[in-house]
C-alpha positions as CSV (number, residue, x, y, z in Angstrom):
1,M,120.2,56.5,182.3
2,T,118.2,53.7,183.9
3,Y,115.0,54.3,186.0
4,R,113.5,51.6,188.1
5,C,109.7,52.2,188.2
6,A,106.9,50.9,190.4
7,V,103.2,51.3,189.9
8,L,100.7,52.3,192.7
9,P,98.9,50.7,194.3
10,S,101.6,48.5,195.7
11,G,99.4,45.4,195.4
12,S,99.5,45.6,191.6
13,G,103.0,44.1,191.7
14,V,104.0,46.0,188.5
15,M,107.7,47.0,188.3
16,F,109.9,47.5,185.3
17,T,113.1,49.3,184.2
18,V,113.2,52.2,181.7
19,K,116.4,53.1,179.9
20,M,116.7,56.6,178.4
21,E,119.3,58.8,176.8
22,P,120.7,61.5,179.1
23,G,119.0,64.9,179.0
24,G,115.5,63.6,178.3
25,G,112.4,65.3,179.8
26,V,109.6,64.0,182.0
27,E,107.2,63.8,179.1
28,R,109.7,61.5,177.3
29,L,109.8,59.3,180.4
30,K,106.0,59.1,180.5
31,Q,106.0,57.9,176.9
32,H,108.4,55.1,177.8
33,I,106.4,54.2,180.9
34,R,103.2,54.0,178.8
35,S,104.9,51.7,176.4
36,N,105.8,49.3,179.3
37,L,102.2,49.6,180.7
38,A,100.8,48.2,177.4
39,L,102.0,44.8,178.7
40,Y,99.5,45.0,181.6
41,P,95.9,44.9,180.2
42,N,94.4,45.2,183.7
43,L,95.7,48.8,184.1
44,N,93.7,51.7,182.9
45,K,96.1,53.2,180.4
46,D,93.7,56.0,179.5
47,A,94.0,57.6,182.9
48,Q,96.3,60.4,183.8
49,L,99.8,59.6,185.2
50,N,101.5,61.3,188.1
51,L,105.3,60.6,188.4
52,Y,107.2,61.0,191.7
53,H,110.9,60.9,192.2
54,V,111.9,58.8,195.2
55,D,114.8,56.8,196.5
56,I,113.3,53.9,198.4
57,S,113.8,50.2,198.6
58,T,111.1,47.8,197.3
59,P,109.8,46.6,200.6
60,T,108.8,50.1,201.8
61,L,106.7,51.0,198.7
62,S,103.5,50.4,200.7
63,A,104.5,53.3,202.9
64,F,104.9,55.7,200.0
65,N,103.3,59.1,200.6
66,P,103.0,61.5,197.6
67,T,103.0,64.6,199.9
68,N,106.6,63.8,200.9
69,A,107.8,63.0,197.4
70,T,109.0,65.2,194.6
71,K,106.4,65.4,191.8
72,L,107.8,65.4,188.3
73,H,106.2,68.0,186.1
74,D,105.7,67.5,182.4
75,N,107.8,70.4,181.2
76,G,110.6,69.7,183.7
77,L,113.9,67.8,183.4
78,L,114.6,64.4,184.8
79,P,116.4,64.0,188.1
80,P,119.3,61.5,188.3
81,P,118.2,58.0,188.9
82,S,118.9,56.1,192.1
83,R,122.3,54.6,192.1
84,T,121.7,52.0,194.8
85,R,120.8,48.6,193.4
86,G,117.2,47.5,194.1
87,R,115.9,51.0,195.0
88,I,113.0,52.6,193.2
89,S,113.6,55.8,191.2
90,V,110.1,56.7,190.0
91,V,106.7,55.9,191.5
92,V,103.8,55.9,188.9
93,E,100.4,56.9,190.1
94,F,97.2,56.6,188.1
95,Y,94.5,59.2,188.6
96,K,91.4,60.7,187.1
97,P,91.0,64.4,187.7
98,I,88.4,65.6,190.0
99,I,86.9,68.6,188.2
100,W,85.6,71.4,190.3
101,Y,82.8,73.5,188.8
102,H,80.5,76.2,190.0
103,V,77.5,77.8,188.3
104,D,77.4,81.6,187.8
105,L,74.0,81.7,189.5
106,P,73.0,82.4,193.1
107,G,72.4,79.3,195.2
108,H,74.9,77.1,193.4
109,N,77.9,76.1,195.5
110,P,81.1,74.7,194.0
111,T,80.6,71.0,193.1
112,K,82.9,68.2,192.3
113,L,82.5,66.2,189.1
114,R,84.2,62.9,189.9
115,D,85.6,60.3,187.5
116,F,84.8,62.3,184.4
117,D,85.8,60.2,181.4
118,G,84.5,62.2,178.5
119,H,86.5,63.2,175.4
120,D,85.7,66.7,174.7
121,V,84.0,69.9,176.0
122,D,80.6,68.8,174.8
123,D,80.9,65.7,177.0
124,L,81.8,67.9,179.9
125,R,78.7,70.1,179.3
126,N,76.6,67.0,179.2
127,A,78.1,65.5,182.4
128,I,77.5,68.8,184.3
129,Q,73.9,69.0,183.0
130,N,73.3,65.4,184.2
131,A,74.8,66.2,187.6
132,Q,72.6,69.2,188.0
133,S,69.6,68.0,185.9
134,R,67.0,69.5,188.2
135,S,68.7,72.9,188.5
136,F,69.2,74.0,184.9
137,A,66.2,75.2,182.9
138,C,68.2,74.9,179.7
139,A,69.6,72.2,177.4
140,Y,73.2,71.0,178.0
141,D,74.4,72.6,174.8
142,Q,73.4,76.0,176.1
143,L,75.9,75.8,179.0
144,V,78.9,78.0,178.4
145,L,82.0,76.6,180.1
146,H,85.1,78.6,181.3
147,V,88.3,77.7,182.9
148,A,89.2,80.0,185.7
149,A,92.9,80.8,186.1
150,P,94.4,80.1,189.6
151,E,93.9,83.0,192.1
152,S,92.6,85.4,189.4
153,N,89.5,86.6,187.8
154,V,90.7,85.6,184.3
155,K,88.4,83.1,182.6
156,T,89.0,81.3,179.3
157,V,86.0,80.1,177.4
158,L,86.1,76.4,176.5
159,E,84.6,76.4,173.1
160,G,85.2,74.8,169.8
161,V,88.2,77.0,168.9
162,E,89.8,76.2,172.2
163,F,89.1,72.5,171.8
164,N,90.6,72.4,168.3
165,K,93.7,74.2,169.6
166,Y,94.5,71.6,172.2
167,G,93.1,68.6,170.4
168,S,91.5,66.6,173.3
169,F,90.1,67.0,176.7
170,D,93.3,65.4,178.1
171,A,95.3,68.1,176.5
172,I,93.0,70.8,178.0
173,I,93.5,69.2,181.4
174,Q,97.2,69.4,181.0
175,R,97.1,72.9,179.5
176,Y,95.1,74.3,182.4
177,Q,96.3,72.0,185.2
178,I,92.7,71.1,186.0
179,G,92.5,69.2,189.3
180,E,91.6,70.1,192.8
181,F,92.5,73.8,192.3
182,N,91.2,75.2,188.9
183,P,87.4,75.2,188.7
184,I,85.2,75.1,185.7
185,V,82.8,78.1,185.7
186,V,79.3,77.3,184.1
187,T,77.5,80.3,182.7
188,L,73.8,79.9,181.9
189,P,72.0,81.7,179.1
190,D,69.9,84.8,180.1
191,I,70.6,84.5,183.8
192,Q,68.2,87.2,184.9
193,R,65.3,85.6,183.0
194,Q,66.2,82.3,184.7
195,I,66.1,83.9,188.1
196,E,62.7,85.6,187.5
197,D,61.2,82.4,186.0
198,L,62.5,80.5,189.0
199,R,60.8,82.8,191.5
200,R,57.6,82.9,189.6
201,Q,57.3,79.2,189.2
202,I,58.2,78.5,192.9
203,E,55.2,80.6,193.9
204,R,53.0,78.7,191.5
205,L,54.2,75.4,192.8
206,K,53.5,76.5,196.4
207,Q,49.9,77.1,195.4
208,S,49.3,73.8,193.7
209,S,48.4,70.6,195.6
210,P,51.0,67.8,195.5
211,Q,50.1,64.6,193.8
212,P,50.6,61.2,195.4
213,V,53.9,59.5,194.7
214,L,53.6,56.2,192.9
215,Q,55.1,53.0,194.3
216,Q,58.2,52.0,192.5
217,R,57.5,49.4,189.7
218,V,59.3,47.6,187.0
219,T,59.0,49.7,183.8
220,T,59.2,48.4,180.3
221,P,62.1,49.5,178.1
222,L,61.0,51.4,175.0
223,K,61.7,50.2,171.5
224,T,61.5,52.2,168.4
225,T,59.3,50.7,165.6
226,S,57.9,51.9,162.3
227,V,54.7,52.6,164.2
228,S,56.6,55.2,166.2
229,I,56.7,57.5,163.2
230,I,53.7,59.7,162.5
231,S,52.3,58.7,159.1
232,E,52.0,62.3,157.9
233,R,55.8,62.6,158.3
234,E,56.7,59.2,156.9
235,T,59.7,59.1,154.6
236,R,62.2,56.4,153.7
237,D,64.9,58.3,155.7
238,S,62.7,58.2,158.8
239,M,61.1,54.7,158.3
240,D,64.1,52.6,157.4
241,P,66.0,53.1,160.7
242,A,62.7,52.6,162.7
243,L,62.0,49.4,160.8
244,K,65.5,48.1,161.5
245,S,65.0,48.7,165.2
246,E,61.5,47.2,165.0
247,L,62.9,43.9,163.6
248,D,66.0,43.8,165.8
249,G,66.1,40.4,167.5
250,H,63.0,39.2,165.6
251,L,64.5,37.8,162.4
252,H,65.6,34.2,162.5
253,S,67.2,32.5,159.4
254,G,68.7,29.1,158.7
255,I,65.4,27.2,159.4
256,A,66.0,24.1,157.2
257,T,62.4,22.8,157.4
258,L,60.7,26.0,156.4
259,V,60.5,25.4,152.6
260,N,59.1,21.8,153.0
261,T,56.6,23.1,155.6
262,L,55.3,25.9,153.4
263,F,55.6,24.2,150.0
264,P,54.7,20.5,150.0
265,E,55.9,18.3,147.2
266,L,54.0,18.7,143.9
267,P,52.6,15.4,142.6
268,N,53.6,16.2,139.0
269,S,56.9,18.0,139.6
270,T,58.9,15.8,137.3
271,A,56.5,16.4,134.3
272,I,56.6,20.1,135.0
273,F,60.4,20.1,135.1
274,K,60.4,18.4,131.7
275,Q,58.2,21.0,130.3
276,C,60.6,23.7,131.5
277,K,63.5,22.0,129.9
278,K,61.6,21.5,126.7
279,A,60.8,25.3,126.6
280,K,64.4,26.1,127.3
281,L,63.4,27.8,130.5
282,Y,65.9,25.5,132.3
283,D,68.9,25.0,130.0
284,H,72.4,23.6,130.5
285,G,71.9,23.1,134.2
286,E,70.6,26.6,135.1
287,W,67.7,29.0,134.9
288,P,69.1,31.7,132.5
289,N,69.1,35.3,133.6
290,L,67.4,34.4,136.8
291,T,68.2,37.7,138.5
292,N,66.8,39.8,135.6
293,E,63.5,41.2,136.8
294,A,61.6,40.7,133.5
295,E,63.0,37.3,132.9
296,F,62.2,36.1,136.4
297,A,58.6,37.3,136.1
298,N,58.2,35.5,132.7
299,L,59.7,32.3,134.1
300,A,57.4,32.4,137.2
301,N,54.3,32.9,135.0
302,S,55.4,30.1,132.7
303,I,55.8,27.7,135.7
304,T,52.4,28.5,137.2
305,S,50.8,28.1,133.7
306,F,52.3,24.6,133.4
307,V,50.9,23.7,136.8
308,Y,47.5,25.3,136.8
309,G,46.7,26.2,133.2
310,N,44.0,28.8,133.0
311,N,43.0,28.2,136.7
312,N,46.0,30.2,138.0
313,N,45.0,33.2,140.1
314,L,48.4,34.6,140.7
315,S,50.5,36.6,138.2
316,F,54.1,37.7,138.5
317,C,55.1,41.3,137.4
318,A,58.4,43.0,137.2
319,H,58.0,46.4,138.9
320,G,61.6,47.4,139.6
321,G,62.1,51.2,139.2
322,I,58.4,51.9,139.3
323,R,56.6,52.9,142.5
324,L,53.5,50.9,143.4
325,D,50.4,52.9,144.3
326,G,49.0,53.1,147.9
327,V,51.9,54.2,150.1
328,K,53.7,57.5,151.1
329,A,57.3,56.2,151.1
330,N,58.9,55.6,147.7
331,R,59.0,51.8,147.5
332,K,60.0,50.0,144.3
333,P,60.1,46.2,144.7
334,D,61.8,44.2,141.9
335,V,59.1,41.6,141.3
336,V,55.6,41.2,142.9
337,A,53.1,38.3,142.8
338,L,49.6,39.8,142.3
339,H,46.2,38.3,143.0
340,S,44.5,40.8,140.7
341,D,44.3,41.9,137.0
342,P,48.0,42.0,135.9
343,T,47.2,44.5,133.2
344,T,46.5,47.2,135.8
345,F,49.8,49.1,135.9
346,P,51.3,50.3,138.2
347,A,49.9,47.8,140.6
348,H,48.5,48.7,144.0
349,W,49.9,47.3,147.2
350,K,46.4,45.9,148.0
351,S,46.9,43.4,145.2
352,V,50.4,42.1,146.2
353,Y,50.5,38.6,147.6
354,A,54.3,38.0,147.7
355,V,57.3,40.1,147.0
356,F,60.8,39.4,145.6
357,E,64.1,41.2,145.9
358,L,66.7,40.3,143.2
359,K,70.4,40.9,143.3
360,S,73.0,39.8,140.7
361,N,75.7,39.1,143.3
362,V,75.6,36.3,145.9
363,E,77.5,38.6,148.3
364,A,74.4,40.9,148.4
365,D,72.6,38.4,150.7
366,T,73.0,40.8,153.6
367,H,71.0,42.2,156.5
368,E,70.5,45.4,154.5
369,T,68.9,43.5,151.7
370,L,66.6,41.7,154.2
371,I,65.5,45.0,155.7
372,Q,64.7,46.2,152.1
373,L,62.5,43.2,151.6
374,A,60.9,43.8,155.0
375,S,60.1,47.3,154.0
376,Y,58.0,45.9,151.1
377,V,56.3,43.5,153.5
378,R,55.4,46.4,155.7
379,E,53.6,48.1,152.8
380,I,51.6,44.9,152.2
381,F,50.5,44.7,155.8
382,G,49.6,48.4,155.7
383,A,47.5,48.1,152.5
384,Q,45.8,44.8,153.4
385,D,44.0,44.9,156.7
386,I,43.2,41.2,156.9
387,R,46.8,40.0,156.2
388,E,48.4,37.9,158.9
389,S,51.6,36.8,157.2
390,V,53.5,37.5,154.0
391,I,56.0,35.5,152.0
392,G,59.1,37.3,150.7
393,I,61.9,35.9,148.7
394,I,65.5,37.1,148.3
395,L,67.5,35.9,145.3
396,C,71.1,36.9,145.2
397,G,73.0,35.3,142.3
398,N,72.4,31.6,142.7
399,S,71.4,31.9,146.4
400,M,67.7,32.0,147.3
401,R,66.1,32.4,150.7
402,V,62.4,32.1,151.5
403,W,61.1,34.4,154.3
404,Q,57.8,34.3,156.1
405,F,56.9,37.5,158.0
406,D,54.2,37.8,160.6
407,R,53.5,40.1,163.6
408,A,56.3,38.5,165.6
409,G,58.9,39.2,163.0
410,G,60.3,36.9,160.3
411,I,61.7,33.4,159.9
412,G,64.0,32.5,156.9
413,S,65.1,29.3,155.2
414,T,68.6,28.1,154.6
415,S,70.1,29.1,151.3
416,I,68.9,27.3,148.3
417,N,70.6,27.1,144.9
418,P,67.8,27.1,142.4
419,N,70.1,25.9,139.6
420,Q,71.2,22.8,141.6
421,H,67.6,22.2,142.9
422,P,65.3,23.2,140.1
423,K,62.4,21.1,141.3
424,T,62.5,22.9,144.7
425,F,62.4,26.2,142.8
426,I,59.4,25.1,140.8
427,R,57.7,23.9,144.0
428,I,58.2,27.3,145.6
429,I,56.8,29.3,142.7
430,A,53.9,27.0,142.1
431,G,53.2,26.8,145.8
432,L,52.6,30.6,146.1
433,S,49.7,30.2,143.8
434,T,48.3,27.4,145.8
435,M,48.7,29.4,149.1
436,C,46.9,32.4,147.5
437,T,44.0,30.2,146.4
438,N,43.6,28.8,149.9
439,R,43.9,32.3,151.4
440,V,47.0,31.4,153.4
441,G,48.3,34.5,155.1
442,F,44.8,36.1,155.4
443,N,42.5,36.2,158.4
444,T,40.0,33.6,157.3
445,A,37.8,34.3,160.3
446,I,36.7,37.3,158.3
447,S,34.4,36.1,155.5
448,P,34.6,37.4,152.0
449,N,31.5,39.6,152.7
450,R,33.4,41.1,155.8
451,A,31.5,39.3,158.6
452,I,33.1,37.8,161.7
453,K,31.7,35.8,164.5
454,I,32.7,36.9,168.0
455,G,31.2,35.1,170.9
456,R,27.5,34.5,170.2
457,N,27.2,37.4,167.8
458,T,28.1,37.8,164.2
459,F,29.4,41.3,163.3
460,Q,29.3,43.0,160.0
461,L,32.5,44.9,159.6
462,G,32.2,48.4,158.0
463,N,34.7,51.2,157.5
464,I,38.2,50.9,158.9
465,L,38.6,53.5,161.7
466,F,42.3,52.8,162.3
467,H,45.0,50.6,160.9
468,H,48.7,50.3,161.8
469,S,51.3,49.7,159.2
470,V,53.8,47.5,161.0
471,V,55.6,44.2,160.6
472,C,56.6,43.2,164.1
473,G,54.1,44.6,166.5
474,R,50.4,44.8,167.4
475,G,49.3,45.4,163.8
476,T,46.1,47.0,165.2
477,T,43.0,47.4,163.0
478,V,39.8,48.9,164.3
479,Y,36.5,48.6,162.3
480,K,33.2,50.3,162.7
481,A,30.7,47.4,163.0
482,H,27.2,46.3,163.8
483,T,25.6,43.0,164.6
484,V,23.8,41.3,161.8
485,R,20.6,41.2,163.9
486,N,20.6,44.9,164.8
487,P,22.3,47.1,162.2
488,S,21.3,50.3,164.2
489,Q,23.6,49.5,167.2
490,L,27.2,50.4,166.4
491,F,30.3,48.9,167.8
492,A,34.1,49.2,167.3
493,V,35.9,45.9,166.7
494,K,39.6,45.9,167.3
495,I,41.9,43.1,166.0
496,S,45.5,43.2,167.3
497,W,48.4,40.9,168.1
498,R,49.6,41.4,171.7
499,H,52.9,40.1,173.0
500,H,52.5,36.8,174.9
501,L,54.0,38.3,178.1
502,R,51.5,41.2,178.2
503,D,48.2,41.1,179.9
504,C,45.0,41.1,177.8
505,E,43.7,44.6,177.1
506,G,40.2,43.2,177.0
507,S,40.4,42.0,180.6
508,M,41.7,45.3,181.8
509,L,39.1,47.3,179.9
510,K,36.3,45.2,181.2
511,R,37.4,46.0,184.8
512,V,37.7,49.7,183.9
513,T,34.1,49.7,182.4
514,E,32.7,48.0,185.5
515,T,34.5,50.4,187.8
516,L,33.7,53.7,186.1
517,G,30.2,53.0,184.8
518,K,28.4,55.4,182.4
519,N,30.6,58.5,183.4
520,S,33.7,56.9,182.0
521,R,35.9,58.9,179.8
522,V,37.5,55.6,178.6
523,V,35.9,53.5,175.9
524,R,33.4,50.9,177.2
525,H,34.0,47.2,176.9
526,H,31.5,44.8,175.3
527,N,33.3,41.5,174.6
528,H,36.7,40.1,173.9
529,E,38.5,36.8,173.1
530,D,41.8,35.4,172.1
531,R,42.2,33.5,168.8
532,K,45.4,32.1,167.2
533,T,49.0,32.8,167.8
534,T,51.9,33.5,165.5
535,N,53.2,30.0,166.4
536,D,50.1,28.7,164.6
537,I,51.1,30.6,161.5
538,R,54.7,29.4,161.7
539,H,53.6,25.8,162.3
540,N,55.6,26.0,165.5
541,L,58.9,26.3,163.6
542,H,60.1,29.1,165.9
543,S,58.2,29.5,169.2
544,D,60.5,31.5,171.6
545,D,58.8,34.9,171.1
546,Y,55.2,34.9,169.9
547,R,52.1,37.0,169.8
548,I,48.5,36.3,170.4
549,Q,45.7,37.6,168.2
550,T,43.0,39.3,170.3
551,I,39.6,40.6,169.2
552,L,38.1,43.3,171.4
553,V,34.5,44.6,170.9
554,M,33.8,48.1,172.3
555,K,30.5,49.9,172.7
556,T,32.1,53.3,172.0
557,V,32.6,54.4,168.4
558,G,34.2,57.7,167.4
559,K,36.5,59.6,165.1
560,P,40.1,60.6,165.7
561,I,40.8,63.8,167.8
562,T,42.4,65.3,164.7
563,K,38.9,65.4,163.1
564,F,37.7,68.1,165.6
565,S,35.1,70.5,164.3
566,G,36.6,73.6,166.0
567,K,38.9,74.9,168.6
568,R,36.3,74.8,171.4
569,E,35.6,71.1,170.7
570,L,39.3,70.4,170.6
571,I,39.9,71.8,174.0
572,T,36.8,70.0,175.4
573,V,38.1,66.7,174.1
574,L,41.5,67.4,175.7
575,I,39.8,68.1,179.0
576,D,37.8,64.8,178.7
577,A,41.0,62.9,177.9
578,L,42.6,64.5,181.0
579,D,39.6,63.4,183.0
580,G,40.0,59.9,181.6
581,L,43.7,59.8,182.7
582,R,42.6,60.9,186.2
583,Q,39.8,58.2,186.3
584,L,42.3,55.5,185.3
585,Y,44.8,56.6,187.9
586,E,42.6,57.5,190.9
587,D,39.7,55.1,190.4
588,C,41.3,52.1,188.7
589,Q,45.0,52.5,189.7
590,I,46.1,52.3,186.1
591,I,48.6,54.4,184.1
592,H,47.8,54.6,180.4
593,R,51.5,54.9,179.1
594,D,50.7,55.5,175.4
595,V,48.9,58.9,175.1
596,S,49.0,60.1,171.4
597,I,46.8,61.6,168.7
598,Y,45.9,58.0,167.8
599,N,44.6,57.1,171.3
600,I,42.0,59.9,171.8
601,I,38.7,59.8,170.0
602,I,35.6,62.0,169.7
603,D,32.4,60.0,170.4
604,G,28.9,60.5,169.0
605,N,28.2,63.2,171.6
606,N,31.3,65.2,170.6
607,R,33.1,64.3,173.8
608,G,36.6,62.9,174.2
609,M,37.3,59.3,175.1
610,L,40.6,57.5,175.8
611,I,41.2,54.3,173.9
612,D,44.0,51.6,173.7
613,L,45.1,50.1,177.0
614,D,47.6,47.7,175.4
615,Y,50.5,49.3,177.2
616,A,48.6,50.4,180.4
617,T,49.9,49.1,183.7
618,H,48.6,48.9,187.3
619,T,50.2,51.1,189.9
620,N,50.0,48.7,192.8
621,I,51.8,45.6,191.4
622,Q,55.1,44.8,189.8
623,Q,54.4,43.4,186.4
624,L,57.5,41.3,185.9
625,N,56.2,39.6,182.8
626,A,55.1,42.9,181.2
627,A,58.5,44.4,182.0
628,N,60.1,41.9,179.7
629,A,57.6,42.5,176.9
630,P,58.5,45.0,174.2
631,R,56.8,48.4,174.5
632,T,56.8,51.1,171.9
633,G,55.4,54.6,171.8
634,T,54.6,57.2,169.3
635,L,57.8,59.2,169.4
636,P,56.6,62.8,169.4
637,F,54.4,62.2,172.4
638,I,56.7,60.2,174.7
639,A,57.6,62.1,177.9
640,I,61.1,63.4,178.3
641,Q,62.0,61.3,181.4
642,V,60.5,58.2,179.9
643,L,62.9,58.7,176.9
644,Q,65.7,58.9,179.5
645,G,64.7,55.5,181.0
646,A,62.6,56.7,184.0
647,I,59.7,54.7,185.4
648,H,56.5,55.8,183.7
649,T,54.2,57.9,186.0
650,Y,50.9,59.6,185.9
651,S,52.7,62.9,185.3
652,H,54.2,61.5,182.1
653,D,50.7,60.8,180.7
654,I,49.8,64.4,181.3
655,E,53.0,65.6,179.6
656,S,52.2,63.4,176.6
657,L,48.7,64.9,176.4
658,Y,50.4,68.3,176.3
659,Y,52.4,67.2,173.3
660,V,49.2,66.1,171.6
661,F,47.9,69.6,172.0
662,L,51.1,71.1,170.6
663,W,51.2,68.7,167.7
664,I,47.7,69.4,166.6
665,C,48.3,73.1,166.8
666,C,51.2,72.8,164.4
667,Y,49.9,70.2,161.9
668,Y,46.1,70.3,161.9
669,G,45.0,73.8,161.1
670,K,42.1,74.6,158.8
671,D,44.2,76.1,156.0
672,R,45.9,73.1,154.4
673,D,47.8,75.4,152.0
674,V,50.2,76.4,154.8
675,T,53.4,74.3,154.6
676,P,53.7,72.0,157.5
677,P,56.5,72.9,159.8
678,H,59.6,70.7,160.3
679,N,60.4,71.8,163.8
680,F,59.1,68.6,165.3
681,D,61.0,66.3,162.9
682,T,63.8,66.1,165.5
683,W,61.2,64.5,167.9
684,M,61.2,61.4,165.6
685,K,64.9,61.1,164.7
686,G,68.0,59.9,166.5
687,S,68.4,58.1,169.8
688,Y,66.0,58.5,172.8
689,K,68.7,60.5,174.5
690,D,68.9,62.9,171.5
691,I,65.1,63.3,171.3
692,A,64.9,64.0,175.1
693,A,67.7,66.6,174.9
694,T,65.9,68.3,172.0
695,K,62.6,68.4,173.9
696,V,64.3,69.8,177.0
697,G,65.8,72.5,174.8
698,M,62.5,73.4,173.2
699,M,60.7,73.6,176.6
700,N,63.1,76.4,177.7
701,E,61.0,79.6,177.9
702,V,63.0,81.4,175.2
703,C,63.3,78.4,172.8
704,F,59.6,77.5,173.3
705,D,58.6,80.8,171.6
706,T,61.1,80.5,168.7
707,H,60.8,76.7,168.0
708,I,57.3,75.7,169.0
709,L,54.9,78.7,169.1
710,A,56.5,79.9,165.9
711,A,55.5,76.6,164.2
712,F,51.8,77.0,165.3
713,H,49.3,77.1,162.4
714,P,47.8,80.6,162.1
715,Y,44.4,79.1,163.0
716,F,45.7,78.4,166.5
717,D,47.3,81.8,167.2
718,N,44.8,82.5,170.0
719,L,45.8,79.3,171.8
720,K,49.5,80.4,172.1
721,G,48.7,81.8,175.5
722,L,47.3,78.5,176.7
723,A,50.4,76.7,175.4
724,R,52.6,79.1,177.4
725,E,50.5,78.6,180.5
726,L,50.6,74.8,180.3
727,R,54.4,75.0,179.7
728,G,54.7,76.9,182.9
729,I,52.7,74.3,184.8
730,L,54.5,71.3,183.4
731,F,58.0,72.7,182.9
732,P,58.3,75.4,185.6
733,L,62.1,75.3,185.5
734,G,62.4,74.3,181.9
735,I,62.4,70.6,182.9
736,P,59.4,68.3,183.7
737,V,57.9,68.7,187.2
738,E,58.0,65.6,189.4
739,N,54.2,65.5,190.0
740,A,52.1,67.4,187.5
741,S,49.0,69.1,188.9
742,Y,45.9,67.7,187.3
743,S,43.8,70.5,188.7
744,A,46.1,73.2,187.4
745,V,46.2,71.8,183.9
746,K,42.4,71.3,183.8
747,T,41.8,74.9,185.1
748,A,44.0,76.3,182.3
749,L,42.2,74.3,179.7
750,E,38.8,75.2,181.0
751,K,39.7,78.9,181.1
752,A,40.9,78.8,177.5
753,R,37.8,76.9,176.3
754,D,35.4,79.3,178.0
755,V,36.6,82.3,175.9
756,L,36.3,80.4,172.6
757,V,33.2,80.7,170.5
């Protein structure tokens, strides 16, 4: 049997002949047709096929009407093909099913879900949730889907067992004939509670005054970094993916001039090489056992002793398998170069000048090995507040690469064979000691006695108030300081590396201070200036994406919000932070965009102050440059819609402040013997979409009690009522409100504070 087939639309020009044995079914014919369609890459072969039996000539295909043709059903038999030469037997129509669905809740009319291209029931739930994102006060995985049988009240639940039975959503479509006739019925959890909550929140929204709608602006895409992880929850499982994301696009290898730039020729390299050969350190054309940690450390120490004798201030130690002191994550570098007493064991990250990763196999020179090296570099940056760059070396078999890391990422050399280029190897090892002596990689503007000149004043740096462990990023460090002339007047000195496309925080803070005056709930500006760039550190070897070192001096000094003395002070500080957000928005036309436990402090008067305007943006301009600059956030405090890619608004800052309150109530109780909860770990893992879905689910009224309030430290039990009230204001339907009411949030906080002792 021979069938001549034509594919709609007629303009596609696709025609072919299918030969089959007599007695075959329609499904068999479809299989033959799909095999022929594989020859046409422009056709969507994943779409559904409708087959119609016709008997028309080729020129009239454009007039084909499915309503007047005979549709071939999958379980039917084939009709006889057309016998007239040149006439079409089967017309092939591509289609995607239009899925009707309606929600088992008053006020929801049947809705079409067009062009659904998911693969399973979970995808369908997600697509319906997105289509009705402002109607469902529940997470997408709480939706229960049913298929309603035609013209009956029988409903079949589409759950895992049903999905497993039919194998794929395409099979479910065919099984239930989903199209324009069979709807999907969506059942919400606890319908009566949803209705009551809806009525209650509508009344509350009617009583609250609407907030002004922001002009549309360009927003900055978020990027996960190792800073995004709260330090108290830091583990290798959480840090390594974040570090990989942080360095994505900021690692550049194959720079041939890097080694010569960092390590100039040694004047006596030939004599040193002869000494190495005489001591059998280099023998028969190779450095024996070069990838053995202990042997490598001994070799490096011997080379530096040949060069510098007793004047060497750098020692190499094998530390593989032993954790260095000073970090939370379990990091065990193979070999470290120390600028301290080598007899102190285990060494501290504060003493590490350079780090080495050794692998016996040349094939191990992979991106994963580089990320492992970068994780050690991150610990060096975290332990040494004045570090500006770090040298790391990867040795895999007979292939060695030198990496220089700074706040813009890392640049790497071409591969070097140390056995074939022994003098280059000697130059690199000896050069590290020279760099350490000259304080290369350190902020030399800070003197050994911790003084730094900024403008016309010299500041004596005191305790570190804040320090970020990060490779590629701002690398912020804040010091308590005073001028040398007047030790009684305290300042906060902030040293950070801003992206070159981003506006200077100091300039913005200066305008805020001038606008708000003494009543400001934002830290007050004193002075600021830009210093060097990462291009200066890299000797301009790679200049496409660089950062600028900025020093900002502030008149306000304080302690973190997590150091509150009691619950009343905590709520007062939150109210002050809320006032600061309002001042920025209403008086300065600025949105903060990075509210977290790190960016609220308690000043000397026990009042709250906002800090850190690095990611702040004006509401009345489109900051095109800033839109291209990377922006991170501290994951647990990022607003749901921002995680989903929405433009950051004033409401999102208030939502972030709410997360600060919840986080403190879970992790900063007075009784430290209570085991910290893990409920919020899911706010730091996975994609932004996953984190947003988790937050939406937890903000549902029922889940809020079981997942969030249940995690409250007992010390904060009497603030659970406040948490519920704020949830009702910010998530009246289980999803974030469009315009959060500043006055409603402040009233709730003040009412809770006034009853506290």
